[in-house]
Amino acid sequence: MEKLVSVEGVCKSYGKRANGVSALQDVTFHILAGECVGVVGESGSGKSTLSRIVLGLEKPDQGKVFCMGTSLFEKEGCAMRELRQHIQVVFQDPTSSLNQRIPIWRSVLEPLDNFPLVVPPILADVRHSRRETAQKLLEIVGLEEQHLDRYPHELSGGQRQRVAIARGISLGPRLLICDEPTSSLDVYMQAQILRLLQELKEKLGMSYLFISHDLAAVRMLSDRMMIIQNGRIVDQFESRDLYSPQRHPYTQQLIAVVS
Ligand SMILES: Nc1ncnc2c1ncn2[C@@H]1O[C@H](COP(=O)(O)OP(=O)(O)OP(=O)(O)O)[C@@H](O)[C@H]1O
């Protein structure tokens, strides 16, 4: 199967070397087309640094990231922009990722407005109309027409996260990075958003890099899992093998904490 993303020997430090923080150390993994790879780690283990690097927002000090066979940091201008269109992200806090001053329908369209020539297959029949495009995107994430003209503060946290997901899928990306997408929600909403992500994975066939400190959530959605500790991937396995006795001692510690 096609390797959609390859991360090879990535290292990243912040601050001066002697007393700096090593956020990622020799990180290597890949994501296949249509696959969901989960990353679990404690606070400060390097998860968000990894997502920023795969998004192309931060350069690694060492190592390479390939997206669809092209090195992410060797491209510039239009080529980089085109590559970025295929990697989208949903962050933890939907409130800060949505503009409070514009209605939901305009927020949903922002990524498409930045790429006016992109017509993802799911929007082919409505792309001629901005309003219909926004409505279709909301429908796909389980919101209704009545939500189009509301402002972010007029929605619940779970509904705002659905809007953020609608934006995330609007360009028909090959990879959706979900960086703690359920952490700001209550348990009931968390389950709903996980179910939505699961449905979208099946419907749209995109890959996910699903980042969380929640072992159970990651296991539910992921085909494969990686455990990150102090910037290093210490364990990688098929999700069904989470409880295998062969797991790394640190993975076993994480399991013990939640069981
Ligand atoms: N811009 C930065 N400047 C300095 N240090 C940073 C910066 N970004 C991250 N770090 C440090 O790098 C390490 C990894 O941080 P990162 O945010 O990637 O971890 P995380 O696993 O996402 O944590 P959390 O779950 O709390 O968000 C931490 O020690 C953090 O303090």
mmCIF file of C-alpha atoms and ligand atoms in Angstrom:
data_model
loop_
_atom_site.group_PDB
_atom_site.id
_atom_site.type_symbol
_atom_site.label_atom_id
_atom_site.label_comp_id
_atom_site.label_asym_id
_atom_site.label_seq_id
_atom_site.Cartn_x
_atom_site.Cartn_y
_atom_site.Cartn_z
ATOM 1 C CA MET A 1 0.000 0.000 0.000
ATOM 2 C CA GLU A 2 1.126 3.586 -0.718
ATOM 3 C CA LYS A 3 3.169 5.287 1.995
ATOM 4 C CA LEU A 4 1.384 8.603 2.360
ATOM 5 C CA VAL A 5 3.744 10.118 4.921
ATOM 6 C CA SER A 6 7.228 9.005 5.976
ATOM 7 C CA VAL A 7 9.036 10.539 8.917
ATOM 8 C CA GLU A 8 12.699 9.566 8.970
ATOM 9 C CA GLY A 9 15.120 10.181 11.818
ATOM 10 C CA VAL A 10 13.501 13.437 12.931
ATOM 11 C CA CYS A 11 15.134 15.349 15.811
ATOM 12 C CA LYS A 12 13.960 18.678 17.223
ATOM 13 C CA SER A 13 15.306 20.723 20.143
ATOM 14 C CA TYR A 14 14.239 24.064 21.534
ATOM 15 C CA GLY A 15 16.621 26.590 23.079
ATOM 16 C CA LYS A 16 20.402 26.441 23.321
ATOM 17 C CA ARG A 17 21.903 22.962 23.088
ATOM 18 C CA ALA A 18 23.481 22.747 26.569
ATOM 19 C CA ASN A 19 20.337 23.587 28.525
ATOM 20 C CA GLY A 20 17.821 23.258 25.686
ATOM 21 C CA VAL A 21 14.848 20.885 25.541
ATOM 22 C CA SER A 22 15.080 17.919 23.228
ATOM 23 C CA ALA A 23 11.449 17.600 22.083
ATOM 24 C CA LEU A 24 11.936 14.816 19.502
ATOM 25 C CA GLN A 25 14.761 12.319 19.206
ATOM 26 C CA ASP A 26 15.299 10.152 16.116
ATOM 27 C CA VAL A 27 11.603 9.715 15.354
ATOM 28 C CA THR A 28 10.866 7.357 12.444
ATOM 29 C CA PHE A 29 7.481 6.074 11.264
ATOM 30 C CA HIS A 30 5.158 6.063 8.278
ATOM 31 C CA ILE A 31 1.430 6.386 7.615
ATOM 32 C CA LEU A 32 -0.138 4.348 4.812
ATOM 33 C CA ALA A 33 -2.938 5.661 2.610
ATOM 34 C CA GLY A 34 -6.252 5.177 4.434
ATOM 35 C CA GLU A 35 -4.558 4.210 7.690
ATOM 36 C CA CYS A 36 -5.084 5.737 11.129
ATOM 37 C CA VAL A 37 -1.911 5.937 13.194
ATOM 38 C CA GLY A 38 -2.364 6.903 16.833
ATOM 39 C CA VAL A 39 0.248 8.601 19.002
ATOM 40 C CA VAL A 40 -0.039 8.343 22.773
ATOM 41 C CA GLY A 41 2.203 10.108 25.256
ATOM 42 C CA GLU A 42 2.146 12.085 28.460
ATOM 43 C CA SER A 43 2.139 15.865 28.576
ATOM 44 C CA GLY A 44 5.439 17.245 27.267
ATOM 45 C CA SER A 45 6.426 14.031 25.462
ATOM 46 C CA GLY A 46 6.633 15.777 22.075
ATOM 47 C CA LYS A 47 3.227 14.990 20.501
ATOM 48 C CA SER A 48 2.373 18.526 19.392
ATOM 49 C CA THR A 49 5.909 19.145 18.143
ATOM 50 C CA LEU A 50 5.491 16.058 15.978
ATOM 51 C CA SER A 51 2.165 17.280 14.606
ATOM 52 C CA ARG A 52 3.610 20.731 13.777
ATOM 53 C CA ILE A 53 6.499 19.094 11.914
ATOM 54 C CA VAL A 54 4.227 16.765 9.894
ATOM 55 C CA LEU A 55 2.059 19.799 9.090
ATOM 56 C CA GLY A 56 5.149 21.564 7.762
ATOM 57 C CA LEU A 57 4.784 24.406 10.301
ATOM 58 C CA GLU A 58 8.120 23.680 11.978
ATOM 59 C CA LYS A 59 11.375 22.415 10.522
ATOM 60 C CA PRO A 60 13.175 19.507 12.180
ATOM 61 C CA ASP A 61 16.830 20.035 13.166
ATOM 62 C CA GLN A 62 17.653 16.689 11.580
ATOM 63 C CA GLY A 63 15.781 14.103 9.555
ATOM 64 C CA LYS A 64 13.211 14.266 6.780
ATOM 65 C CA VAL A 65 9.482 14.205 6.275
ATOM 66 C CA PHE A 66 8.031 12.975 2.981
ATOM 67 C CA CYS A 67 4.441 13.499 1.934
ATOM 68 C CA MET A 68 3.316 11.520 -1.124
ATOM 69 C CA GLY A 69 6.978 10.921 -1.954
ATOM 70 C CA THR A 70 7.979 14.611 -1.835
ATOM 71 C CA SER A 71 10.250 16.011 0.851
ATOM 72 C CA LEU A 72 8.168 18.483 2.832
ATOM 73 C CA PHE A 73 10.879 20.999 3.627
ATOM 74 C CA GLU A 74 12.657 21.042 0.281
ATOM 75 C CA LYS A 75 9.699 22.556 -1.527
ATOM 76 C CA GLU A 76 8.876 26.243 -1.482
ATOM 77 C CA GLY A 77 6.108 28.588 -2.589
ATOM 78 C CA CYS A 78 3.384 27.007 -4.737
ATOM 79 C CA ALA A 79 4.732 23.436 -4.437
ATOM 80 C CA MET A 80 4.737 23.638 -0.626
ATOM 81 C CA ARG A 81 1.279 25.191 -0.658
ATOM 82 C CA GLU A 82 -0.046 22.414 -2.859
ATOM 83 C CA LEU A 83 1.423 19.764 -0.594
ATOM 84 C CA ARG A 84 -0.045 21.470 2.479
ATOM 85 C CA GLN A 85 -3.503 21.295 0.962
ATOM 86 C CA HIS A 86 -3.321 17.519 1.432
ATOM 87 C CA ILE A 87 -2.506 17.703 5.159
ATOM 88 C CA GLN A 88 -5.097 19.363 7.383
ATOM 89 C CA VAL A 89 -5.460 19.549 11.144
ATOM 90 C CA VAL A 90 -8.075 19.618 13.893
ATOM 91 C CA PHE A 91 -6.760 21.071 17.153
ATOM 92 C CA GLN A 92 -7.832 20.499 20.730
ATOM 93 C CA ASP A 93 -9.579 23.802 21.266
ATOM 94 C CA PRO A 94 -12.174 24.633 18.583
ATOM 95 C CA THR A 95 -12.852 28.014 20.186
ATOM 96 C CA SER A 96 -9.414 29.359 19.370
ATOM 97 C CA SER A 97 -9.379 27.878 15.869
ATOM 98 C CA LEU A 98 -12.649 29.585 14.842
ATOM 99 C CA ASN A 99 -12.985 33.298 14.163
ATOM 100 C CA GLN A 100 -15.557 34.549 16.715
ATOM 101 C CA ARG A 101 -16.644 37.434 14.491
ATOM 102 C CA ILE A 102 -17.816 35.556 11.440
ATOM 103 C CA PRO A 103 -20.782 33.192 11.086
ATOM 104 C CA ILE A 104 -20.154 29.468 10.957
ATOM 105 C CA TRP A 105 -20.809 29.135 7.232
ATOM 106 C CA ARG A 106 -17.996 31.558 6.410
ATOM 107 C CA SER A 107 -15.601 29.885 8.855
ATOM 108 C CA VAL A 108 -16.243 26.528 7.246
ATOM 109 C CA LEU A 109 -15.380 27.936 3.821
ATOM 110 C CA GLU A 110 -12.067 29.587 4.768
ATOM 111 C CA PRO A 111 -9.786 26.720 3.607
ATOM 112 C CA LEU A 112 -11.674 26.439 0.296
ATOM 113 C CA ASP A 113 -11.464 30.209 -0.166
ATOM 114 C CA ASN A 114 -7.679 29.867 0.091
ATOM 115 C CA PHE A 115 -7.702 27.179 -2.620
ATOM 116 C CA PRO A 116 -10.437 28.377 -5.014
ATOM 117 C CA LEU A 117 -9.606 25.831 -7.713
ATOM 118 C CA VAL A 118 -9.871 22.782 -5.449
ATOM 119 C CA VAL A 119 -13.058 20.732 -5.925
ATOM 120 C CA PRO A 120 -13.010 17.686 -3.622
ATOM 121 C CA PRO A 121 -15.209 14.814 -4.910
ATOM 122 C CA ILE A 122 -17.594 15.087 -1.953
ATOM 123 C CA LEU A 123 -18.357 18.708 -2.911
ATOM 124 C CA ALA A 124 -18.436 18.315 -6.700
ATOM 125 C CA ASP A 125 -22.217 18.855 -6.935
ATOM 126 C CA VAL A 126 -22.343 21.962 -4.708
ATOM 127 C CA ARG A 127 -19.017 23.765 -5.254
ATOM 128 C CA HIS A 128 -20.683 26.322 -7.581
ATOM 129 C CA SER A 129 -22.481 27.790 -4.536
ATOM 130 C CA ARG A 130 -20.610 28.890 -1.411
ATOM 131 C CA ARG A 131 -23.653 28.582 0.777
ATOM 132 C CA GLU A 132 -24.542 25.081 -0.476
ATOM 133 C CA THR A 133 -20.925 24.018 -0.055
ATOM 134 C CA ALA A 134 -20.945 25.151 3.579
ATOM 135 C CA GLN A 135 -24.296 23.453 4.162
ATOM 136 C CA LYS A 136 -23.051 20.155 2.701
ATOM 137 C CA LEU A 137 -19.926 20.264 4.876
ATOM 138 C CA LEU A 138 -22.032 20.870 7.979
ATOM 139 C CA GLU A 139 -24.346 18.026 6.986
ATOM 140 C CA ILE A 140 -21.371 15.647 6.644
ATOM 141 C CA VAL A 141 -20.302 16.386 10.229
ATOM 142 C CA GLY A 142 -23.842 16.052 11.625
ATOM 143 C CA LEU A 143 -24.868 19.726 11.872
ATOM 144 C CA GLU A 144 -27.922 21.319 10.319
ATOM 145 C CA GLU A 145 -28.877 24.224 8.089
ATOM 146 C CA GLN A 146 -29.957 26.214 11.160
ATOM 147 C CA HIS A 147 -26.308 26.285 12.323
ATOM 148 C CA LEU A 148 -25.030 28.055 9.195
ATOM 149 C CA ASP A 149 -25.720 31.606 10.385
ATOM 150 C CA ARG A 150 -24.812 31.139 14.022
ATOM 151 C CA TYR A 151 -21.603 32.463 15.565
ATOM 152 C CA PRO A 152 -19.146 30.173 17.418
ATOM 153 C CA HIS A 153 -20.404 31.310 20.858
ATOM 154 C CA GLU A 154 -23.899 30.176 19.871
ATOM 155 C CA LEU A 155 -22.778 26.533 19.557
ATOM 156 C CA SER A 156 -21.854 23.902 22.150
ATOM 157 C CA GLY A 157 -18.230 22.740 22.504
ATOM 158 C CA GLY A 158 -19.031 19.524 20.637
ATOM 159 C CA GLN A 159 -20.763 21.443 17.829
ATOM 160 C CA ARG A 160 -17.779 23.806 17.546
ATOM 161 C CA GLN A 161 -15.471 20.809 17.233
ATOM 162 C CA ARG A 162 -17.740 19.464 14.454
ATOM 163 C CA VAL A 163 -17.293 22.802 12.649
ATOM 164 C CA ALA A 164 -13.509 22.501 13.058
ATOM 165 C CA ILE A 165 -13.703 18.996 11.578
ATOM 166 C CA ALA A 166 -15.835 20.289 8.670
ATOM 167 C CA ARG A 167 -13.070 22.808 7.928
ATOM 168 C CA GLY A 168 -10.457 20.076 8.279
ATOM 169 C CA ILE A 169 -12.080 17.861 5.651
ATOM 170 C CA SER A 170 -13.210 20.670 3.326
ATOM 171 C CA LEU A 171 -10.233 20.434 0.966
ATOM 172 C CA GLY A 172 -10.522 16.647 0.734
ATOM 173 C CA PRO A 173 -7.119 16.120 2.424
ATOM 174 C CA ARG A 174 -5.198 12.839 2.221
ATOM 175 C CA LEU A 175 -4.198 13.194 5.891
ATOM 176 C CA LEU A 176 -6.122 14.714 8.801
ATOM 177 C CA ILE A 177 -4.017 15.350 11.887
ATOM 178 C CA CYS A 178 -6.187 15.249 14.999
ATOM 179 C CA ASP A 179 -4.214 16.824 17.840
ATOM 180 C CA GLU A 180 -6.105 15.997 21.072
ATOM 181 C CA PRO A 181 -9.447 16.635 19.311
ATOM 182 C CA THR A 182 -11.587 15.456 22.231
ATOM 183 C CA SER A 183 -9.595 16.731 25.225
ATOM 184 C CA SER A 184 -11.664 19.869 25.759
ATOM 185 C CA LEU A 185 -14.988 17.961 25.706
ATOM 186 C CA ASP A 186 -17.014 16.072 28.307
ATOM 187 C CA VAL A 187 -17.113 12.267 28.135
ATOM 188 C CA TYR A 188 -20.415 12.147 26.246
ATOM 189 C CA MET A 189 -19.224 14.614 23.587
ATOM 190 C CA GLN A 190 -15.880 12.828 23.359
ATOM 191 C CA ALA A 191 -17.635 9.608 22.383
ATOM 192 C CA GLN A 192 -19.723 11.418 19.749
ATOM 193 C CA ILE A 193 -16.724 13.102 18.158
ATOM 194 C CA LEU A 194 -14.779 9.815 18.101
ATOM 195 C CA ARG A 195 -17.748 8.159 16.382
ATOM 196 C CA LEU A 196 -17.868 10.975 13.824
ATOM 197 C CA LEU A 197 -14.135 10.643 13.093
ATOM 198 C CA GLN A 198 -14.584 6.882 12.687
ATOM 199 C CA GLU A 199 -17.478 7.405 10.230
ATOM 200 C CA LEU A 200 -15.514 9.983 8.219
ATOM 201 C CA LYS A 201 -12.532 7.665 8.003
ATOM 202 C CA GLU A 202 -14.711 5.015 6.401
ATOM 203 C CA LYS A 203 -16.634 7.438 4.194
ATOM 204 C CA LEU A 204 -13.753 9.578 2.929
ATOM 205 C CA GLY A 205 -10.878 7.072 3.022
ATOM 206 C CA MET A 206 -8.369 9.621 4.347
ATOM 207 C CA SER A 207 -5.527 8.807 6.747
ATOM 208 C CA TYR A 208 -5.345 10.087 10.302
ATOM 209 C CA LEU A 209 -2.516 10.939 12.625
ATOM 210 C CA PHE A 210 -4.483 10.819 15.858
ATOM 211 C CA ILE A 211 -2.650 12.338 18.804
ATOM 212 C CA SER A 212 -3.867 12.006 22.376
ATOM 213 C CA HIS A 213 -2.931 11.155 25.920
ATOM 214 C CA ASP A 214 -6.087 8.980 26.023
ATOM 215 C CA LEU A 215 -5.049 5.382 25.356
ATOM 216 C CA ALA A 216 -8.630 4.093 24.955
ATOM 217 C CA ALA A 217 -9.620 6.818 22.465
ATOM 218 C CA VAL A 218 -6.522 6.207 20.373
ATOM 219 C CA ARG A 219 -7.058 2.447 20.382
ATOM 220 C CA MET A 220 -10.669 2.851 19.275
ATOM 221 C CA LEU A 221 -9.798 4.828 16.153
ATOM 222 C CA SER A 222 -6.314 3.639 15.174
ATOM 223 C CA ASP A 223 -5.069 0.758 13.064
ATOM 224 C CA ARG A 224 -1.581 1.146 14.522
ATOM 225 C CA MET A 225 -0.344 2.905 17.638
ATOM 226 C CA MET A 226 2.920 4.527 18.663
ATOM 227 C CA ILE A 227 3.896 5.328 22.237
ATOM 228 C CA ILE A 228 6.088 8.392 22.699
ATOM 229 C CA GLN A 229 8.165 9.025 25.829
ATOM 230 C CA ASN A 230 10.488 11.994 26.253
ATOM 231 C CA GLY A 231 10.533 12.619 22.502
ATOM 232 C CA ARG A 232 11.286 9.007 21.508
ATOM 233 C CA ILE A 233 8.946 6.434 19.992
ATOM 234 C CA VAL A 234 9.435 3.578 22.433
ATOM 235 C CA ASP A 235 6.750 1.205 21.097
ATOM 236 C CA GLN A 236 4.887 0.737 17.774
ATOM 237 C CA PHE A 237 2.272 -1.966 17.239
ATOM 238 C CA GLU A 238 -1.057 -2.925 15.692
ATOM 239 C CA SER A 239 -3.813 -1.527 17.940
ATOM 240 C CA ARG A 240 -5.260 -5.007 18.528
ATOM 241 C CA ASP A 241 -1.921 -5.936 20.177
ATOM 242 C CA LEU A 242 -2.151 -3.222 22.852
ATOM 243 C CA TYR A 243 -2.612 -5.752 25.629
ATOM 244 C CA SER A 244 0.025 -8.206 24.359
ATOM 245 C CA PRO A 245 2.634 -9.189 26.988
ATOM 246 C CA GLN A 246 5.307 -8.118 24.493
ATOM 247 C CA ARG A 247 4.501 -4.446 25.037
ATOM 248 C CA HIS A 248 7.269 -2.079 26.127
ATOM 249 C CA PRO A 249 7.355 -1.581 29.944
ATOM 250 C CA TYR A 250 6.333 2.071 29.493
ATOM 251 C CA THR A 251 3.265 1.058 27.441
ATOM 252 C CA GLN A 252 2.383 -1.384 30.200
ATOM 253 C CA GLN A 253 2.693 1.433 32.744
ATOM 254 C CA LEU A 254 0.264 3.581 30.714
ATOM 255 C CA ILE A 255 -2.187 0.662 30.540
ATOM 256 C CA ALA A 256 -1.921 0.121 34.306
ATOM 257 C CA VAL A 257 -2.755 3.775 34.993
ATOM 258 C CA VAL A 258 -6.098 3.555 33.180
ATOM 259 C CA SER A 259 -7.159 0.045 34.187
HETATM 260 N N1 LIG B 1 8.238 26.635 21.165
HETATM 261 C C1 LIG B 1 8.832 25.976 22.153
HETATM 262 N N2 LIG B 1 9.876 26.528 22.815
HETATM 263 C C2 LIG B 1 10.518 25.864 23.802
HETATM 264 N N3 LIG B 1 10.180 24.623 24.218
HETATM 265 C C3 LIG B 1 9.134 24.033 23.603
HETATM 266 C C4 LIG B 1 8.409 24.669 22.555
HETATM 267 N N4 LIG B 1 7.431 23.828 22.129
HETATM 268 C C5 LIG B 1 7.536 22.712 22.890
HETATM 269 N N5 LIG B 1 8.562 22.837 23.761
HETATM 270 C C6 LIG B 1 9.010 21.808 24.722
HETATM 271 O O1 LIG B 1 9.191 20.597 23.999
HETATM 272 C C7 LIG B 1 8.712 19.489 24.750
HETATM 273 C C8 LIG B 1 7.603 18.784 23.971
HETATM 274 O O2 LIG B 1 6.486 19.657 23.909
HETATM 275 P P1 LIG B 1 5.128 19.272 23.132
HETATM 276 O O3 LIG B 1 4.225 20.453 23.218
HETATM 277 O O4 LIG B 1 5.457 18.758 21.787
HETATM 278 O O5 LIG B 1 4.570 18.078 24.051
HETATM 279 P P2 LIG B 1 3.109 17.442 24.101
HETATM 280 O O6 LIG B 1 3.317 15.976 24.259
HETATM 281 O O7 LIG B 1 2.314 17.909 22.948
HETATM 282 O O8 LIG B 1 2.521 18.039 25.445
HETATM 283 P P3 LIG B 1 0.972 18.371 25.825
HETATM 284 O O9 LIG B 1 0.246 17.051 25.806
HETATM 285 O O10 LIG B 1 1.070 18.964 27.200
HETATM 286 O O11 LIG B 1 0.472 19.334 24.803
HETATM 287 C C9 LIG B 1 8.227 20.047 26.092
HETATM 288 O O12 LIG B 1 9.286 19.909 27.030
HETATM 289 C C10 LIG B 1 7.963 21.503 25.775
HETATM 290 O O13 LIG B 1 8.148 22.311 26.929
#
